[in-house]
Amino acid sequence: MEHKNTYQNLYKLVEKLKSSNDPKRKYEYILWLGKKLGNPSEGLINSENKVKGCVSEVFVKGNLVEGKIYWEGYSDALITKGLLSFLISGLNALTPRDIIDLNKNFIDETGLNKSLTPSRSNGFLNIFLKMKSQANSFLSS
């Protein structure tokens, strides 16, 4: 993974998932992360923050504070909430440029594609792409 210092939080999460070859344990870890995700703030759940292409209802929003993005999100399904929590934890407090420059290869490195249904894997990617899109909008505004 590129720039381990920049992406150290994400790298730790990826390593945690890579450390197990048991798809069930990976799934349990993602469910645990989902349970840790806080309640959505007022105004999070709207069409602007909705992640398109997910079977579940998923919302994610970045807030730019002193040049870094702090994320919040919500999903109505626990597994998707876990994937969202994974990305929020891994990408929190990065600059918009850091997020835009991040390659999606880390998703494959997690090994989750062996544990998740194709629609969940696609949803994971769509959440990441929505976060990249929001990071890009901070750079262009």
Tab-separated table of N, CA and C in Angstrom:
chain	number	residue	atom	x	y	z
A	1	MET	N	0.853	-1.185	0.000
A	1	MET	CA	0.000	0.000	0.000
A	1	MET	C	0.894	1.241	0.000
A	2	GLU	N	0.481	2.229	-0.778
A	2	GLU	CA	1.297	3.429	-0.917
A	2	GLU	C	1.258	4.304	0.335
A	3	HIS	N	2.359	4.995	0.586
A	3	HIS	CA	2.457	5.977	1.672
A	3	HIS	C	1.896	5.465	2.999
A	4	LYS	N	2.541	4.481	3.562
A	4	LYS	CA	2.028	3.857	4.783
A	4	LYS	C	1.814	4.862	5.910
A	5	ASN	N	2.654	5.893	5.993
A	5	ASN	CA	2.467	6.886	7.061
A	5	ASN	C	1.183	7.682	6.851
A	6	THR	N	0.946	8.124	5.627
A	6	THR	CA	-0.260	8.899	5.329
A	6	THR	C	-1.515	8.081	5.600
A	7	TYR	N	-1.471	6.827	5.195
A	7	TYR	CA	-2.652	5.968	5.280
A	7	TYR	C	-2.533	4.945	6.411
A	8	GLN	N	-1.864	5.319	7.492
A	8	GLN	CA	-1.592	4.333	8.542
A	8	GLN	C	-2.861	3.756	9.164
A	9	ASN	N	-3.906	4.553	9.350
A	9	ASN	CA	-5.151	4.013	9.919
A	9	ASN	C	-5.781	2.993	8.975
A	10	LEU	N	-5.817	3.320	7.693
A	10	LEU	CA	-6.356	2.398	6.707
A	10	LEU	C	-5.503	1.135	6.633
A	11	TYR	N	-4.203	1.319	6.642
A	11	TYR	CA	-3.277	0.192	6.552
A	11	TYR	C	-3.464	-0.777	7.720
A	12	LYS	N	-3.690	-0.241	8.926
A	12	LYS	CA	-3.927	-1.100	10.098
A	12	LYS	C	-5.190	-1.946	9.915
A	13	LEU	N	-6.239	-1.335	9.386
A	13	LEU	CA	-7.490	-2.059	9.155
A	13	LEU	C	-7.313	-3.147	8.090
A	14	VAL	N	-6.599	-2.801	7.025
A	14	VAL	CA	-6.342	-3.781	5.959
A	14	VAL	C	-5.529	-4.950	6.513
A	15	GLU	N	-4.495	-4.634	7.294
A	15	GLU	CA	-3.650	-5.691	7.885
A	15	GLU	C	-4.465	-6.590	8.810
A	16	LYS	N	-5.371	-6.005	9.565
A	16	LYS	CA	-6.220	-6.783	10.467
A	16	LYS	C	-7.028	-7.812	9.659
A	17	LEU	N	-7.578	-7.377	8.545
A	17	LEU	CA	-8.354	-8.296	7.713
A	17	LEU	C	-7.462	-9.311	7.000
A	18	LYS	N	-6.293	-8.871	6.558
A	18	LYS	CA	-5.370	-9.780	5.867
A	18	LYS	C	-4.825	-10.853	6.797
A	19	SER	N	-4.817	-10.574	8.097
A	19	SER	CA	-4.213	-11.499	9.058
A	19	SER	C	-5.034	-12.775	9.246
A	20	SER	N	-6.260	-12.773	8.760
A	20	SER	CA	-7.110	-13.964	8.886
A	20	SER	C	-7.445	-14.507	7.504
A	21	ASN	N	-7.318	-15.813	7.365
A	21	ASN	CA	-7.722	-16.460	6.114
A	21	ASN	C	-9.151	-16.975	6.192
A	22	ASP	N	-9.766	-16.803	7.346
A	22	ASP	CA	-11.115	-17.306	7.576
A	22	ASP	C	-12.138	-16.236	7.175
A	23	PRO	N	-12.872	-16.452	6.082
A	23	PRO	CA	-13.857	-15.454	5.647
A	23	PRO	C	-14.867	-15.105	6.731
A	24	LYS	N	-15.227	-16.078	7.568
A	24	LYS	CA	-16.202	-15.827	8.637
A	24	LYS	C	-15.651	-14.818	9.648
A	25	ARG	N	-14.366	-14.936	9.984
A	25	ARG	CA	-13.755	-13.994	10.933
A	25	ARG	C	-13.690	-12.587	10.345
A	26	LYS	N	-13.399	-12.478	9.075
A	26	LYS	CA	-13.381	-11.171	8.412
A	26	LYS	C	-14.772	-10.540	8.479
A	27	TYR	N	-15.771	-11.352	8.193
A	27	TYR	CA	-17.157	-10.908	8.223
A	27	TYR	C	-17.539	-10.425	9.624
A	28	GLU	N	-17.139	-11.199	10.635
A	28	GLU	CA	-17.430	-10.826	12.027
A	28	GLU	C	-16.762	-9.504	12.397
A	29	TYR	N	-15.540	-9.299	11.926
A	29	TYR	CA	-14.829	-8.041	12.200
A	29	TYR	C	-15.572	-6.856	11.561
A	30	ILE	N	-16.028	-7.029	10.331
A	30	ILE	CA	-16.776	-5.962	9.654
A	30	ILE	C	-18.089	-5.681	10.389
A	31	LEU	N	-18.761	-6.723	10.846
A	31	LEU	CA	-19.994	-6.527	11.625
A	31	LEU	C	-19.704	-5.767	12.917
A	32	TRP	N	-18.586	-6.103	13.572
A	32	TRP	CA	-18.184	-5.417	14.804
A	32	TRP	C	-17.936	-3.935	14.527
A	33	LEU	N	-17.252	-3.631	13.412
A	33	LEU	CA	-17.027	-2.228	13.049
A	33	LEU	C	-18.358	-1.500	12.828
A	34	GLY	N	-19.302	-2.197	12.218
A	34	GLY	CA	-20.615	-1.607	11.969
A	34	GLY	C	-21.323	-1.219	13.248
A	35	LYS	N	-21.166	-2.038	14.266
A	35	LYS	CA	-21.812	-1.745	15.551
A	35	LYS	C	-21.186	-0.532	16.235
A	36	LYS	N	-19.950	-0.208	15.881
A	36	LYS	CA	-19.246	0.933	16.485
A	36	LYS	C	-19.606	2.265	15.833
A	37	LEU	N	-20.195	2.221	14.644
A	37	LEU	CA	-20.506	3.464	13.937
A	37	LEU	C	-21.605	4.216	14.676
A	38	GLY	N	-21.367	5.489	14.915
A	38	GLY	CA	-22.313	6.315	15.675
A	38	GLY	C	-23.601	6.582	14.922
A	39	ASN	N	-24.524	7.204	15.599
A	39	ASN	CA	-25.800	7.579	15.001
A	39	ASN	C	-25.603	8.735	14.027
A	40	PRO	N	-26.420	8.801	12.994
A	40	PRO	CA	-26.269	9.879	12.012
A	40	PRO	C	-26.656	11.238	12.590
A	41	SER	N	-25.958	12.258	12.142
A	41	SER	CA	-26.298	13.614	12.578
A	41	SER	C	-27.476	14.139	11.762
A	42	GLU	N	-28.052	15.192	12.269
A	42	GLU	CA	-29.153	15.866	11.576
A	42	GLU	C	-28.649	16.309	10.203
A	43	GLY	N	-29.382	16.010	9.172
A	43	GLY	CA	-29.014	16.479	7.840
A	43	GLY	C	-28.124	15.522	7.049
A	44	LEU	N	-27.679	14.430	7.645
A	44	LEU	CA	-26.826	13.485	6.915
A	44	LEU	C	-27.635	12.728	5.861
A	45	ILE	N	-28.844	12.341	6.237
A	45	ILE	CA	-29.634	11.482	5.358
A	45	ILE	C	-30.418	12.340	4.376
A	46	ASN	N	-29.789	12.541	3.220
A	46	ASN	CA	-30.432	13.262	2.122
A	46	ASN	C	-29.839	12.783	0.801
A	47	SER	N	-30.451	13.172	-0.293
A	47	SER	CA	-30.047	12.664	-1.608
A	47	SER	C	-28.609	13.040	-1.967
A	48	GLU	N	-28.141	14.182	-1.483
A	48	GLU	CA	-26.774	14.627	-1.786
A	48	GLU	C	-25.721	13.671	-1.199
A	49	ASN	N	-26.011	13.072	-0.054
A	49	ASN	CA	-25.053	12.194	0.632
A	49	ASN	C	-25.306	10.710	0.364
A	50	LYS	N	-26.329	10.403	-0.409
A	50	LYS	CA	-26.680	8.999	-0.675
A	50	LYS	C	-25.657	8.364	-1.612
A	51	VAL	N	-25.263	7.139	-1.275
A	51	VAL	CA	-24.353	6.366	-2.123
A	51	VAL	C	-25.211	5.601	-3.119
A	52	LYS	N	-24.997	5.889	-4.387
A	52	LYS	CA	-25.770	5.211	-5.430
A	52	LYS	C	-25.125	3.855	-5.733
A	53	GLY	N	-25.957	2.909	-6.144
A	53	GLY	CA	-25.449	1.599	-6.522
A	53	GLY	C	-25.325	0.625	-5.364
A	54	CYS	N	-25.916	0.961	-4.228
A	54	CYS	CA	-25.911	0.056	-3.080
A	54	CYS	C	-27.312	-0.510	-2.895
A	55	VAL	N	-27.365	-1.791	-2.550
A	55	VAL	CA	-28.648	-2.426	-2.268
A	55	VAL	C	-29.249	-1.808	-1.006
A	56	SER	N	-28.397	-1.535	-0.018
A	56	SER	CA	-28.827	-0.913	1.239
A	56	SER	C	-28.899	0.599	1.068
A	57	GLU	N	-29.543	1.243	2.031
A	57	GLU	CA	-29.527	2.699	2.096
A	57	GLU	C	-28.208	3.094	2.768
A	58	VAL	N	-27.360	3.837	2.053
A	58	VAL	CA	-26.061	4.244	2.587
A	58	VAL	C	-25.876	5.728	2.326
A	59	PHE	N	-25.422	6.426	3.369
A	59	PHE	CA	-25.170	7.859	3.279
A	59	PHE	C	-23.804	8.134	3.876
A	60	VAL	N	-23.039	9.003	3.219
A	60	VAL	CA	-21.735	9.376	3.744
A	60	VAL	C	-21.500	10.853	3.435
A	61	LYS	N	-20.872	11.530	4.395
A	61	LYS	CA	-20.616	12.963	4.230
A	61	LYS	C	-19.282	13.308	4.871
A	62	GLY	N	-18.493	14.049	4.117
A	62	GLY	CA	-17.237	14.554	4.639
A	62	GLY	C	-17.378	16.009	5.038
A	63	ASN	N	-16.751	16.358	6.142
A	63	ASN	CA	-16.715	17.748	6.606
A	63	ASN	C	-15.268	18.192	6.620
A	64	LEU	N	-14.970	19.256	5.901
A	64	LEU	CA	-13.603	19.760	5.812
A	64	LEU	C	-13.325	20.691	6.984
A	65	VAL	N	-12.334	20.325	7.801
A	65	VAL	CA	-11.949	21.114	8.967
A	65	VAL	C	-10.435	21.276	8.938
A	66	GLU	N	-10.001	22.520	8.778
A	66	GLU	CA	-8.568	22.836	8.753
A	66	GLU	C	-7.796	21.959	7.770
A	67	GLY	N	-8.367	21.794	6.583
A	67	GLY	CA	-7.688	21.086	5.508
A	67	GLY	C	-7.794	19.573	5.538
A	68	LYS	N	-8.500	19.028	6.523
A	68	LYS	CA	-8.671	17.572	6.605
A	68	LYS	C	-10.159	17.238	6.599
A	69	ILE	N	-10.458	16.046	6.066
A	69	ILE	CA	-11.858	15.628	5.991
A	69	ILE	C	-12.177	14.674	7.137
A	70	TYR	N	-13.263	14.980	7.812
A	70	TYR	CA	-13.785	14.119	8.881
A	70	TYR	C	-15.131	13.586	8.401
A	71	TRP	N	-15.253	12.276	8.406
A	71	TRP	CA	-16.393	11.601	7.791
A	71	TRP	C	-17.452	11.185	8.801
A	72	GLU	N	-18.667	11.137	8.333
A	72	GLU	CA	-19.762	10.538	9.092
A	72	GLU	C	-20.603	9.767	8.091
A	73	GLY	N	-21.320	8.762	8.586
A	73	GLY	CA	-22.120	7.971	7.669
A	73	GLY	C	-23.184	7.172	8.383
A	74	TYR	N	-24.056	6.608	7.566
A	74	TYR	CA	-25.136	5.784	8.081
A	74	TYR	C	-25.531	4.761	7.024
A	75	SER	N	-25.862	3.565	7.471
A	75	SER	CA	-26.470	2.562	6.608
A	75	SER	C	-27.524	1.818	7.402
A	76	ASP	N	-28.548	1.355	6.695
A	76	ASP	CA	-29.616	0.614	7.354
A	76	ASP	C	-29.316	-0.884	7.473
A	77	ALA	N	-28.197	-1.346	6.907
A	77	ALA	CA	-27.820	-2.764	6.974
A	77	ALA	C	-26.486	-2.886	7.711
A	78	LEU	N	-26.403	-3.813	8.645
A	78	LEU	CA	-25.225	-3.903	9.506
A	78	LEU	C	-23.936	-4.199	8.739
A	79	ILE	N	-23.974	-5.079	7.761
A	79	ILE	CA	-22.737	-5.389	7.033
A	79	ILE	C	-22.261	-4.160	6.251
A	80	THR	N	-23.193	-3.455	5.622
A	80	THR	CA	-22.820	-2.237	4.893
A	80	THR	C	-22.362	-1.156	5.863
A	81	LYS	N	-22.980	-1.108	7.022
A	81	LYS	CA	-22.556	-0.167	8.053
A	81	LYS	C	-21.105	-0.473	8.462
A	82	GLY	N	-20.759	-1.758	8.524
A	82	GLY	CA	-19.394	-2.153	8.847
A	82	GLY	C	-18.402	-1.742	7.773
A	83	LEU	N	-18.765	-1.916	6.520
A	83	LEU	CA	-17.898	-1.498	5.416
A	83	LEU	C	-17.724	0.023	5.424
A	84	LEU	N	-18.813	0.718	5.690
A	84	LEU	CA	-18.772	2.176	5.804
A	84	LEU	C	-17.878	2.598	6.970
A	85	SER	N	-18.027	1.937	8.107
A	85	SER	CA	-17.209	2.230	9.281
A	85	SER	C	-15.724	1.983	8.992
A	86	PHE	N	-15.438	0.905	8.255
A	86	PHE	CA	-14.067	0.597	7.842
A	86	PHE	C	-13.486	1.778	7.061
A	87	LEU	N	-14.225	2.260	6.080
A	87	LEU	CA	-13.736	3.369	5.255
A	87	LEU	C	-13.644	4.674	6.043
A	88	ILE	N	-14.630	4.938	6.883
A	88	ILE	CA	-14.589	6.162	7.691
A	88	ILE	C	-13.368	6.137	8.610
A	89	SER	N	-13.145	5.016	9.290
A	89	SER	CA	-11.980	4.907	10.185
A	89	SER	C	-10.672	5.030	9.414
A	90	GLY	N	-10.627	4.417	8.246
A	90	GLY	CA	-9.395	4.419	7.465
A	90	GLY	C	-9.093	5.728	6.773
A	91	LEU	N	-10.125	6.486	6.442
A	91	LEU	CA	-9.921	7.716	5.661
A	91	LEU	C	-10.158	8.994	6.457
A	92	ASN	N	-10.451	8.870	7.735
A	92	ASN	CA	-10.709	10.041	8.560
A	92	ASN	C	-9.438	10.868	8.741
A	93	ALA	N	-9.600	12.163	8.745
A	93	ALA	CA	-8.517	13.121	9.016
A	93	ALA	C	-7.423	13.106	7.953
A	94	LEU	N	-7.793	12.724	6.723
A	94	LEU	CA	-6.873	12.841	5.597
A	94	LEU	C	-7.241	14.093	4.805
A	95	THR	N	-6.304	14.576	4.016
A	95	THR	CA	-6.605	15.724	3.168
A	95	THR	C	-7.405	15.249	1.954
A	96	PRO	N	-8.117	16.155	1.323
A	96	PRO	CA	-8.817	15.764	0.096
A	96	PRO	C	-7.858	15.138	-0.930
A	97	ARG	N	-6.675	15.694	-1.081
A	97	ARG	CA	-5.694	15.168	-2.038
A	97	ARG	C	-5.291	13.739	-1.674
A	98	ASP	N	-5.093	13.453	-0.376
A	98	ASP	CA	-4.738	12.092	0.054
A	98	ASP	C	-5.811	11.095	-0.386
A	99	ILE	N	-7.064	11.470	-0.239
A	99	ILE	CA	-8.164	10.570	-0.572
A	99	ILE	C	-8.276	10.390	-2.085
A	100	ILE	N	-8.138	11.473	-2.818
A	100	ILE	CA	-8.202	11.403	-4.278
A	100	ILE	C	-7.068	10.537	-4.825
A	101	ASP	N	-5.885	10.648	-4.234
A	101	ASP	CA	-4.718	9.906	-4.722
A	101	ASP	C	-4.710	8.433	-4.329
A	102	LEU	N	-5.574	8.044	-3.402
A	102	LEU	CA	-5.587	6.661	-2.927
A	102	LEU	C	-6.153	5.724	-3.986
A	103	ASN	N	-5.401	4.683	-4.286
A	103	ASN	CA	-5.819	3.680	-5.250
A	103	ASN	C	-6.783	2.701	-4.576
A	104	LYS	N	-7.762	2.233	-5.308
A	104	LYS	CA	-8.755	1.320	-4.740
A	104	LYS	C	-8.211	-0.088	-4.494
A	105	ASN	N	-6.953	-0.352	-4.791
A	105	ASN	CA	-6.374	-1.690	-4.613
A	105	ASN	C	-6.455	-2.193	-3.176
A	106	PHE	N	-6.506	-1.285	-2.212
A	106	PHE	CA	-6.586	-1.715	-0.816
A	106	PHE	C	-7.827	-2.562	-0.562
A	107	ILE	N	-8.880	-2.331	-1.344
A	107	ILE	CA	-10.113	-3.109	-1.187
A	107	ILE	C	-9.835	-4.584	-1.484
A	108	ASP	N	-9.094	-4.847	-2.559
A	108	ASP	CA	-8.726	-6.232	-2.886
A	108	ASP	C	-7.800	-6.820	-1.827
A	109	GLU	N	-6.901	-5.991	-1.300
A	109	GLU	CA	-5.945	-6.459	-0.292
A	109	GLU	C	-6.633	-6.975	0.973
A	110	THR	N	-7.824	-6.467	1.271
A	110	THR	CA	-8.532	-6.911	2.477
A	110	THR	C	-8.954	-8.371	2.392
A	111	GLY	N	-9.123	-8.884	1.173
A	111	GLY	CA	-9.608	-10.247	0.992
A	111	GLY	C	-11.111	-10.372	1.209
A	112	LEU	N	-11.787	-9.243	1.390
A	112	LEU	CA	-13.227	-9.283	1.638
A	112	LEU	C	-14.017	-9.794	0.434
A	113	ASN	N	-13.439	-9.676	-0.754
A	113	ASN	CA	-14.158	-10.127	-1.941
A	113	ASN	C	-14.485	-11.622	-1.878
A	114	LYS	N	-13.744	-12.381	-1.053
A	114	LYS	CA	-14.037	-13.810	-0.880
A	114	LYS	C	-15.167	-14.021	0.129
A	115	SER	N	-15.428	-13.035	0.981
A	115	SER	CA	-16.435	-13.171	2.038
A	115	SER	C	-17.757	-12.500	1.681
A	116	LEU	N	-17.694	-11.493	0.835
A	116	LEU	CA	-18.885	-10.697	0.539
A	116	LEU	C	-19.554	-11.144	-0.751
A	117	THR	N	-20.844	-10.909	-0.822
A	117	THR	CA	-21.547	-11.139	-2.085
A	117	THR	C	-21.058	-10.093	-3.088
A	118	PRO	N	-21.206	-10.369	-4.385
A	118	PRO	CA	-20.792	-9.371	-5.387
A	118	PRO	C	-21.468	-8.008	-5.185
A	119	SER	N	-22.735	-8.003	-4.771
A	119	SER	CA	-23.419	-6.713	-4.584
A	119	SER	C	-22.836	-5.946	-3.396
A	120	ARG	N	-22.428	-6.651	-2.332
A	120	ARG	CA	-21.792	-5.985	-1.182
A	120	ARG	C	-20.408	-5.460	-1.569
A	121	SER	N	-19.647	-6.260	-2.322
A	121	SER	CA	-18.328	-5.817	-2.785
A	121	SER	C	-18.459	-4.565	-3.644
A	122	ASN	N	-19.470	-4.563	-4.510
A	122	ASN	CA	-19.724	-3.411	-5.355
A	122	ASN	C	-20.124	-2.205	-4.514
A	123	GLY	N	-20.922	-2.441	-3.478
A	123	GLY	CA	-21.321	-1.367	-2.570
A	123	GLY	C	-20.131	-0.765	-1.845
A	124	PHE	N	-19.199	-1.619	-1.424
A	124	PHE	CA	-17.969	-1.171	-0.756
A	124	PHE	C	-17.212	-0.210	-1.672
A	125	LEU	N	-17.056	-0.595	-2.932
A	125	LEU	CA	-16.383	0.256	-3.902
A	125	LEU	C	-17.169	1.546	-4.122
A	126	ASN	N	-18.490	1.460	-4.216
A	126	ASN	CA	-19.305	2.658	-4.439
A	126	ASN	C	-19.206	3.649	-3.281
A	127	ILE	N	-19.119	3.145	-2.055
A	127	ILE	CA	-18.938	4.036	-0.901
A	127	ILE	C	-17.604	4.766	-1.036
A	128	PHE	N	-16.552	4.015	-1.352
A	128	PHE	CA	-15.225	4.615	-1.522
A	128	PHE	C	-15.246	5.665	-2.638
A	129	LEU	N	-15.884	5.356	-3.754
A	129	LEU	CA	-15.942	6.309	-4.869
A	129	LEU	C	-16.731	7.565	-4.497
A	130	LYS	N	-17.780	7.415	-3.696
A	130	LYS	CA	-18.551	8.581	-3.218
A	130	LYS	C	-17.658	9.454	-2.336
A	131	MET	N	-16.843	8.821	-1.488
A	131	MET	CA	-15.938	9.580	-0.619
A	131	MET	C	-14.889	10.313	-1.466
A	132	LYS	N	-14.382	9.655	-2.493
A	132	LYS	CA	-13.421	10.305	-3.390
A	132	LYS	C	-14.063	11.496	-4.105
A	133	SER	N	-15.312	11.325	-4.541
A	133	SER	CA	-16.025	12.387	-5.228
A	133	SER	C	-16.209	13.594	-4.303
A	134	GLN	N	-16.572	13.344	-3.059
A	134	GLN	CA	-16.726	14.449	-2.103
A	134	GLN	C	-15.374	15.118	-1.823
A	135	ALA	N	-14.322	14.324	-1.720
A	135	ALA	CA	-12.987	14.898	-1.506
A	135	ALA	C	-12.613	15.791	-2.691
A	136	ASN	N	-12.943	15.349	-3.877
A	136	ASN	CA	-12.654	16.125	-5.092
A	136	ASN	C	-13.431	17.436	-5.089
A	137	SER	N	-14.654	17.405	-4.591
A	137	SER	CA	-15.460	18.636	-4.574
A	137	SER	C	-14.859	19.664	-3.608
A	138	PHE	N	-14.183	19.200	-2.557
A	138	PHE	CA	-13.521	20.144	-1.645
A	138	PHE	C	-12.343	20.837	-2.334
A	139	LEU	N	-11.674	20.128	-3.212
A	139	LEU	CA	-10.539	20.721	-3.932
A	139	LEU	C	-10.995	21.729	-4.972
A	140	SER	N	-12.147	21.461	-5.582
A	140	SER	CA	-12.587	22.341	-6.666
A	140	SER	C	-13.449	23.501	-6.179
A	141	SER	N	-13.731	23.538	-4.872
A	141	SER	CA	-14.584	24.657	-4.392
A	141	SER	C	-13.747	25.777	-3.835
